[in-house]
PDB file of C-alpha atoms in Angstrom:
ATOM      1  CA  MET A   3     179.672-171.837  65.833  1.00 49.00           C
ATOM      2  CA  ASP A   4     179.573-168.591  65.467  1.00 50.00           C
ATOM      3  CA  HIS A   5     181.123-165.417  67.953  1.00 52.00           C
ATOM      4  CA  ASP A   6     177.327-164.052  69.145  1.00 51.00           C
ATOM      5  CA  THR A   7     176.196-167.724  68.939  1.00 50.00           C
ATOM      6  CA  THR A   8     179.505-168.665  71.864  1.00 50.00           C
ATOM      7  CA  ARG A   9     179.045-165.622  73.619  1.00 50.00           C
ATOM      8  CA  ASP A  10     175.426-165.788  73.908  1.00 51.00           C
ATOM      9  CA  LYS A  11     176.064-169.633  75.289  1.00 50.00           C
ATOM     10  CA  ASP A  12     178.655-168.533  78.018  1.00 50.00           C
ATOM     11  CA  THR A  13     176.284-165.733  79.037  1.00 47.00           C
ATOM     12  CA  GLU A  14     173.624-168.172  79.991  1.00 51.00           C
ATOM     13  CA  GLU A  15     175.978-170.532  81.545  1.00 52.00           C
ATOM     14  CA  ASN A  16     177.249-167.308  84.459  1.00 51.00           C
ATOM     15  CA  GLU A  17     174.034-164.896  83.565  1.00 52.00           C
ATOM     16  CA  ILE A  18     176.477-162.090  84.029  1.00 55.00           C
ATOM     17  CA  TYR A  19     176.994-159.734  80.738  1.00 50.00           C
ATOM     18  CA  GLU A  20     177.588-155.663  80.480  1.00 56.00           C
ATOM     19  CA  GLY A  21     178.837-154.821  77.842  1.00 56.00           C
ATOM     20  CA  ALA A  22     181.037-156.527  74.587  1.00 59.00           C
ATOM     21  CA  HIS A  23     184.515-156.621  76.861  1.00 60.00           C
ATOM     22  CA  PRO A  24     183.629-158.180  80.140  1.00 59.00           C
ATOM     23  CA  GLU A  25     186.915-158.361  80.548  1.00 60.00           C
ATOM     24  CA  LEU A  26     187.460-154.861  81.443  1.00 57.00           C
ATOM     25  CA  GLN A  27     185.076-154.320  83.879  1.00 59.00           C
ATOM     26  CA  ASP A  28     187.645-155.850  87.025  1.00 59.00           C
ATOM     27  CA  LEU A  29     189.878-152.683  86.336  1.00 55.00           C
ATOM     28  CA  PRO A  30     189.832-150.170  89.110  1.00 60.00           C
ATOM     29  CA  LEU A  31     189.225-146.782  88.744  1.00 54.00           C
ATOM     30  CA  PRO A  32     192.277-144.415  88.789  1.00 55.00           C
ATOM     31  CA  ALA A  33     193.260-142.918  92.337  1.00 59.00           C
ATOM     32  CA  THR A  34     192.270-139.005  92.545  1.00 57.00           C
ATOM     33  CA  ASP A  35     195.459-137.944  93.172  1.00 59.00           C
ATOM     34  CA  ASN A  36     197.182-139.200  90.022  1.00 73.00           C
ATOM     35  CA  MET A  37     194.301-138.388  87.935  1.00 80.00           C
ATOM     36  CA  LEU A  38     194.623-134.303  89.529  1.00 82.00           C
ATOM     37  CA  TYR A  39     198.482-134.126  88.697  1.00 83.00           C
ATOM     38  CA  SER A  40     197.807-135.869  85.010  1.00 87.00           C
ATOM     39  CA  ILE A  41     195.451-133.029  84.296  1.00 89.00           C
ATOM     40  CA  LEU A  42     197.219-130.681  85.160  1.00 89.00           C
ATOM     41  CA  ASN A  43     200.254-131.434  83.772  1.00 90.00           C
ATOM     42  CA  SER A  44     198.536-131.463  80.747  1.00 92.00           C
ATOM     43  CA  LEU A  45     196.912-128.657  81.114  1.00 93.00           C
ATOM     44  CA  ASN A  46     200.245-126.533  81.983  1.00 93.00           C
ATOM     45  CA  GLN A  47     201.869-128.402  78.968  1.00 94.00           C
ATOM     46  CA  ASN A  48     199.286-126.532  76.621  1.00 94.00           C
ATOM     47  CA  ILE A  49     199.651-123.498  78.492  1.00 94.00           C
ATOM     48  CA  ALA A  50     202.803-123.404  78.026  1.00 94.00           C
ATOM     49  CA  ASP A  51     203.199-124.248  74.418  1.00 94.00           C
ATOM     50  CA  PHE A  52     199.978-121.311  74.115  1.00 93.00           C
ATOM     51  CA  HIS A  53     201.898-118.974  75.230  1.00 93.00           C
ATOM     52  CA  ALA A  54     205.335-120.069  73.165  1.00 93.00           C
ATOM     53  CA  TYR A  55     203.295-120.299  69.961  1.00 93.00           C
ATOM     54  CA  LEU A  56     201.820-116.342  70.699  1.00 92.00           C
ATOM     55  CA  LYS A  57     205.631-115.563  71.553  1.00 93.00           C
ATOM     56  CA  PHE A  58     207.074-116.470  68.375  1.00 91.00           C
ATOM     57  CA  LYS A  59     204.086-115.991  66.122  1.00 89.00           C
ATOM     58  CA  ASN A  60     206.017-113.794  63.930  1.00 91.00           C
ATOM     59  CA  TYR A  61     208.043-116.618  62.838  1.00 91.00           C
ATOM     60  CA  ILE A  62     205.125-118.650  62.105  1.00 89.00           C
ATOM     61  CA  SER A  63     202.498-119.045  59.067  1.00 91.00           C
ATOM     62  CA  ASP A  64     199.456-118.073  59.477  1.00 90.00           C
ATOM     63  CA  GLU A  65     197.331-120.829  59.042  1.00 92.00           C
ATOM     64  CA  THR A  66     199.923-122.521  61.150  1.00 91.00           C
ATOM     65  CA  LEU A  67     199.503-120.323  63.946  1.00 91.00           C
ATOM     66  CA  LYS A  68     196.461-120.613  64.269  1.00 90.00           C
ATOM     67  CA  THR A  69     195.740-124.513  63.612  1.00 92.00           C
ATOM     68  CA  GLU A  70     198.288-124.675  65.944  1.00 91.00           C
ATOM     69  CA  LEU A  71     196.567-122.141  68.917  1.00 91.00           C
ATOM     70  CA  LEU A  72     193.539-123.669  68.402  1.00 90.00           C
ATOM     71  CA  LYS A  73     194.346-126.873  69.063  1.00 92.00           C
ATOM     72  CA  ARG A  74     196.515-125.427  72.613  1.00 93.00           C
ATOM     73  CA  SER A  75     193.139-123.236  73.067  1.00 91.00           C
ATOM     74  CA  MET A  76     191.193-126.869  73.015  1.00 91.00           C
ATOM     75  CA  GLY A  77     193.379-128.377  74.530  1.00 93.00           C
ATOM     76  CA  ILE A  78     193.341-125.677  77.771  1.00 93.00           C
ATOM     77  CA  HIS A  79     189.747-125.656  77.384  1.00 91.00           C
ATOM     78  CA  ARG A  80     189.586-130.217  77.781  1.00 92.00           C
ATOM     79  CA  ASP A  81     192.216-129.775  80.689  1.00 93.00           C
ATOM     80  CA  PHE A  82     190.405-126.987  82.605  1.00 92.00           C
ATOM     81  CA  SER A  83     186.705-128.489  82.328  1.00 91.00           C
ATOM     82  CA  ALA A  84     188.314-131.311  83.289  1.00 90.00           C
ATOM     83  CA  LEU A  85     190.359-130.181  86.363  1.00 89.00           C
ATOM     84  CA  PHE A  86     187.242-127.891  87.368  1.00 88.00           C
ATOM     85  CA  LEU A  87     184.795-131.132  87.040  1.00 87.00           C
ATOM     86  CA  HIS A  88     186.608-133.071  89.178  1.00 85.00           C
ATOM     87  CA  THR A  89     187.156-130.603  91.750  1.00 85.00           C
ATOM     88  CA  LYS A  90     184.111-128.246  91.508  1.00 84.00           C
ATOM     89  CA  GLU A  91     182.355-130.817  94.792  1.00 83.00           C
ATOM     90  CA  GLU A  92     184.985-129.316  97.112  1.00 78.00           C
ATOM     91  CA  LEU A  93     185.323-126.325  96.327  1.00 83.00           C
ATOM     92  CA  VAL A  94     181.510-125.161  96.112  1.00 82.00           C
ATOM     93  CA  PHE A  95     180.737-124.040  99.595  1.00 83.00           C
ATOM     94  CA  ILE A  96     184.650-122.578 100.045  1.00 84.00           C
ATOM     95  CA  HIS A  97     184.927-120.591  97.425  1.00 87.00           C
ATOM     96  CA  PRO A  98     181.205-119.985  94.805  1.00 87.00           C
ATOM     97  CA  GLU A  99     182.475-117.066  93.528  1.00 90.00           C
ATOM     98  CA  LEU A 100     185.588-118.594  91.411  1.00 89.00           C
ATOM     99  CA  LEU A 101     183.087-121.186  90.918  1.00 88.00           C
ATOM    100  CA  GLU A 102     180.677-119.117  89.361  1.00 89.00           C
ATOM    101  CA  LYS A 103     183.795-117.327  87.169  1.00 89.00           C
ATOM    102  CA  ALA A 104     184.850-120.585  85.769  1.00 88.00           C
ATOM    103  CA  GLU A 105     181.416-122.022  84.738  1.00 87.00           C
ATOM    104  CA  ARG A 106     180.675-118.829  83.491  1.00 86.00           C
ATOM    105  CA  ILE A 107     183.863-118.829  81.507  1.00 84.00           C
ATOM    106  CA  LEU A 108     183.846-122.384  80.419  1.00 82.00           C
ATOM    107  CA  PHE A 109     180.144-122.777  79.314  1.00 80.00           C
ATOM    108  CA  LYS A 110     179.308-119.437  77.878  1.00 74.00           C
ATOM    109  CA  GLY A 111     180.452-120.436  74.107  1.00 62.00           C
ATOM    110  CA  GLU A 112     179.619-118.084  72.049  1.00 61.00           C
ATOM    111  CA  ALA A 113     180.433-118.362  68.247  1.00 57.00           C
ATOM    112  CA  GLY A 114     183.212-115.776  66.494  1.00 60.00           C
ATOM    113  CA  THR A 115     185.019-115.415  70.072  1.00 67.00           C
ATOM    114  CA  ASP A 116     188.694-114.137  69.820  1.00 80.00           C
ATOM    115  CA  PHE A 117     190.027-117.501  71.250  1.00 80.00           C
ATOM    116  CA  ILE A 118     193.426-116.284  71.726  1.00 85.00           C
ATOM    117  CA  LYS A 119     192.284-113.247  74.071  1.00 87.00           C
ATOM    118  CA  TYR A 120     189.437-116.132  75.727  1.00 87.00           C
ATOM    119  CA  THR A 121     193.097-118.238  76.334  1.00 89.00           C
ATOM    120  CA  CYS A 122     194.583-115.603  77.543  1.00 89.00           C
ATOM    121  CA  LYS A 123     191.397-115.021  80.104  1.00 89.00           C
ATOM    122  CA  MET A 124     190.736-118.632  80.864  1.00 90.00           C
ATOM    123  CA  GLY A 125     194.912-119.009  81.581  1.00 91.00           C
ATOM    124  CA  LYS A 126     194.565-116.243  84.289  1.00 92.00           C
ATOM    125  CA  LEU A 127     191.530-117.746  85.674  1.00 92.00           C
ATOM    126  CA  ILE A 128     193.537-120.864  86.098  1.00 92.00           C
ATOM    127  CA  ASP A 129     196.118-119.519  87.942  1.00 92.00           C
ATOM    128  CA  ASP A 130     193.998-118.362  90.217  1.00 91.00           C
ATOM    129  CA  TYR A 131     191.907-121.798  90.758  1.00 91.00           C
ATOM    130  CA  LYS A 132     195.354-123.745  91.166  1.00 89.00           C
ATOM    131  CA  THR A 133     196.118-121.452  93.555  1.00 89.00           C
ATOM    132  CA  THR A 134     192.807-121.802  95.869  1.00 88.00           C
ATOM    133  CA  LEU A 135     193.477-125.472  94.808  1.00 86.00           C
ATOM    134  CA  TYR A 136     197.019-125.377  96.812  1.00 86.00           C
ATOM    135  CA  ARG A 137     195.432-123.060  99.052  1.00 86.00           C
ATOM    136  CA  GLU A 138     192.598-125.717 100.153  1.00 83.00           C
ATOM    137  CA  GLY A 139     195.672-128.576 100.347  1.00 80.00           C
ATOM    138  CA  TYR A 140     194.485-130.404  97.530  1.00 75.00           C
ATOM    139  CA  LEU A 141     197.509-130.263  95.481  1.00 71.00           C
ATOM    140  CA  PRO A 142     200.897-129.485  97.468  1.00 65.00           C
ATOM    141  CA  ASP A 143     202.321-126.746  97.107  1.00 57.00           C
ATOM    142  CA  PHE A 144     205.680-127.882  95.579  1.00 55.00           C
ATOM    143  CA  LYS A 145     207.144-124.641  95.525  1.00 54.00           C
ATOM    144  CA  TRP A 146     206.819-124.064  99.768  1.00 48.00           C
ATOM    145  CA  ASN A 147     207.930-127.951 100.334  1.00 50.00           C
ATOM    146  CA  PHE A 148     211.301-126.738  98.455  1.00 46.00           C
ATOM    147  CA  MET A 149     211.385-123.489  99.868  1.00 46.00           C
ATOM    148  CA  SER A 150     211.032-124.507 103.732  1.00 46.00           C
ATOM    149  CA  SER A 151     213.252-127.624 102.980  1.00 47.00           C
ATOM    150  CA  ASP A 152     216.284-125.625 102.869  1.00 46.00           C
ATOM    151  CA  ILE A 153     215.299-124.210 106.599  1.00 47.00           C
TER     152      ILE A 153
END
């Protein structure tokens, strides 16, 4: 009996089959807090790498520099899109102007845009967005916790 026939036979017995890997159905969804921290860690790493490449651009070949900056810029865009889509629903009524600005910069997409200037603009918006998330209590402000614990 080949694999497809066996799978069809098993499906007839159980009558529950959803997709090619039924064992993946019972995986729990990731916790929201862990997801936000994961996205923020990746975002912060990509921003730091982007600025490091800009700082040392005189020591790197133009081809390597453009490739690495584009990778980091795309990573920043991806991570900020994930953060934005993950937290947008909660902030719609609290900060609509910030969300409109974020949507414009994330989903505008023009050909020929200077991606370095675009990413720097996005970096400023990301700082404002993260500040808003901390202020609204979606993320604990570790700096404040450290300062208050020292007192």
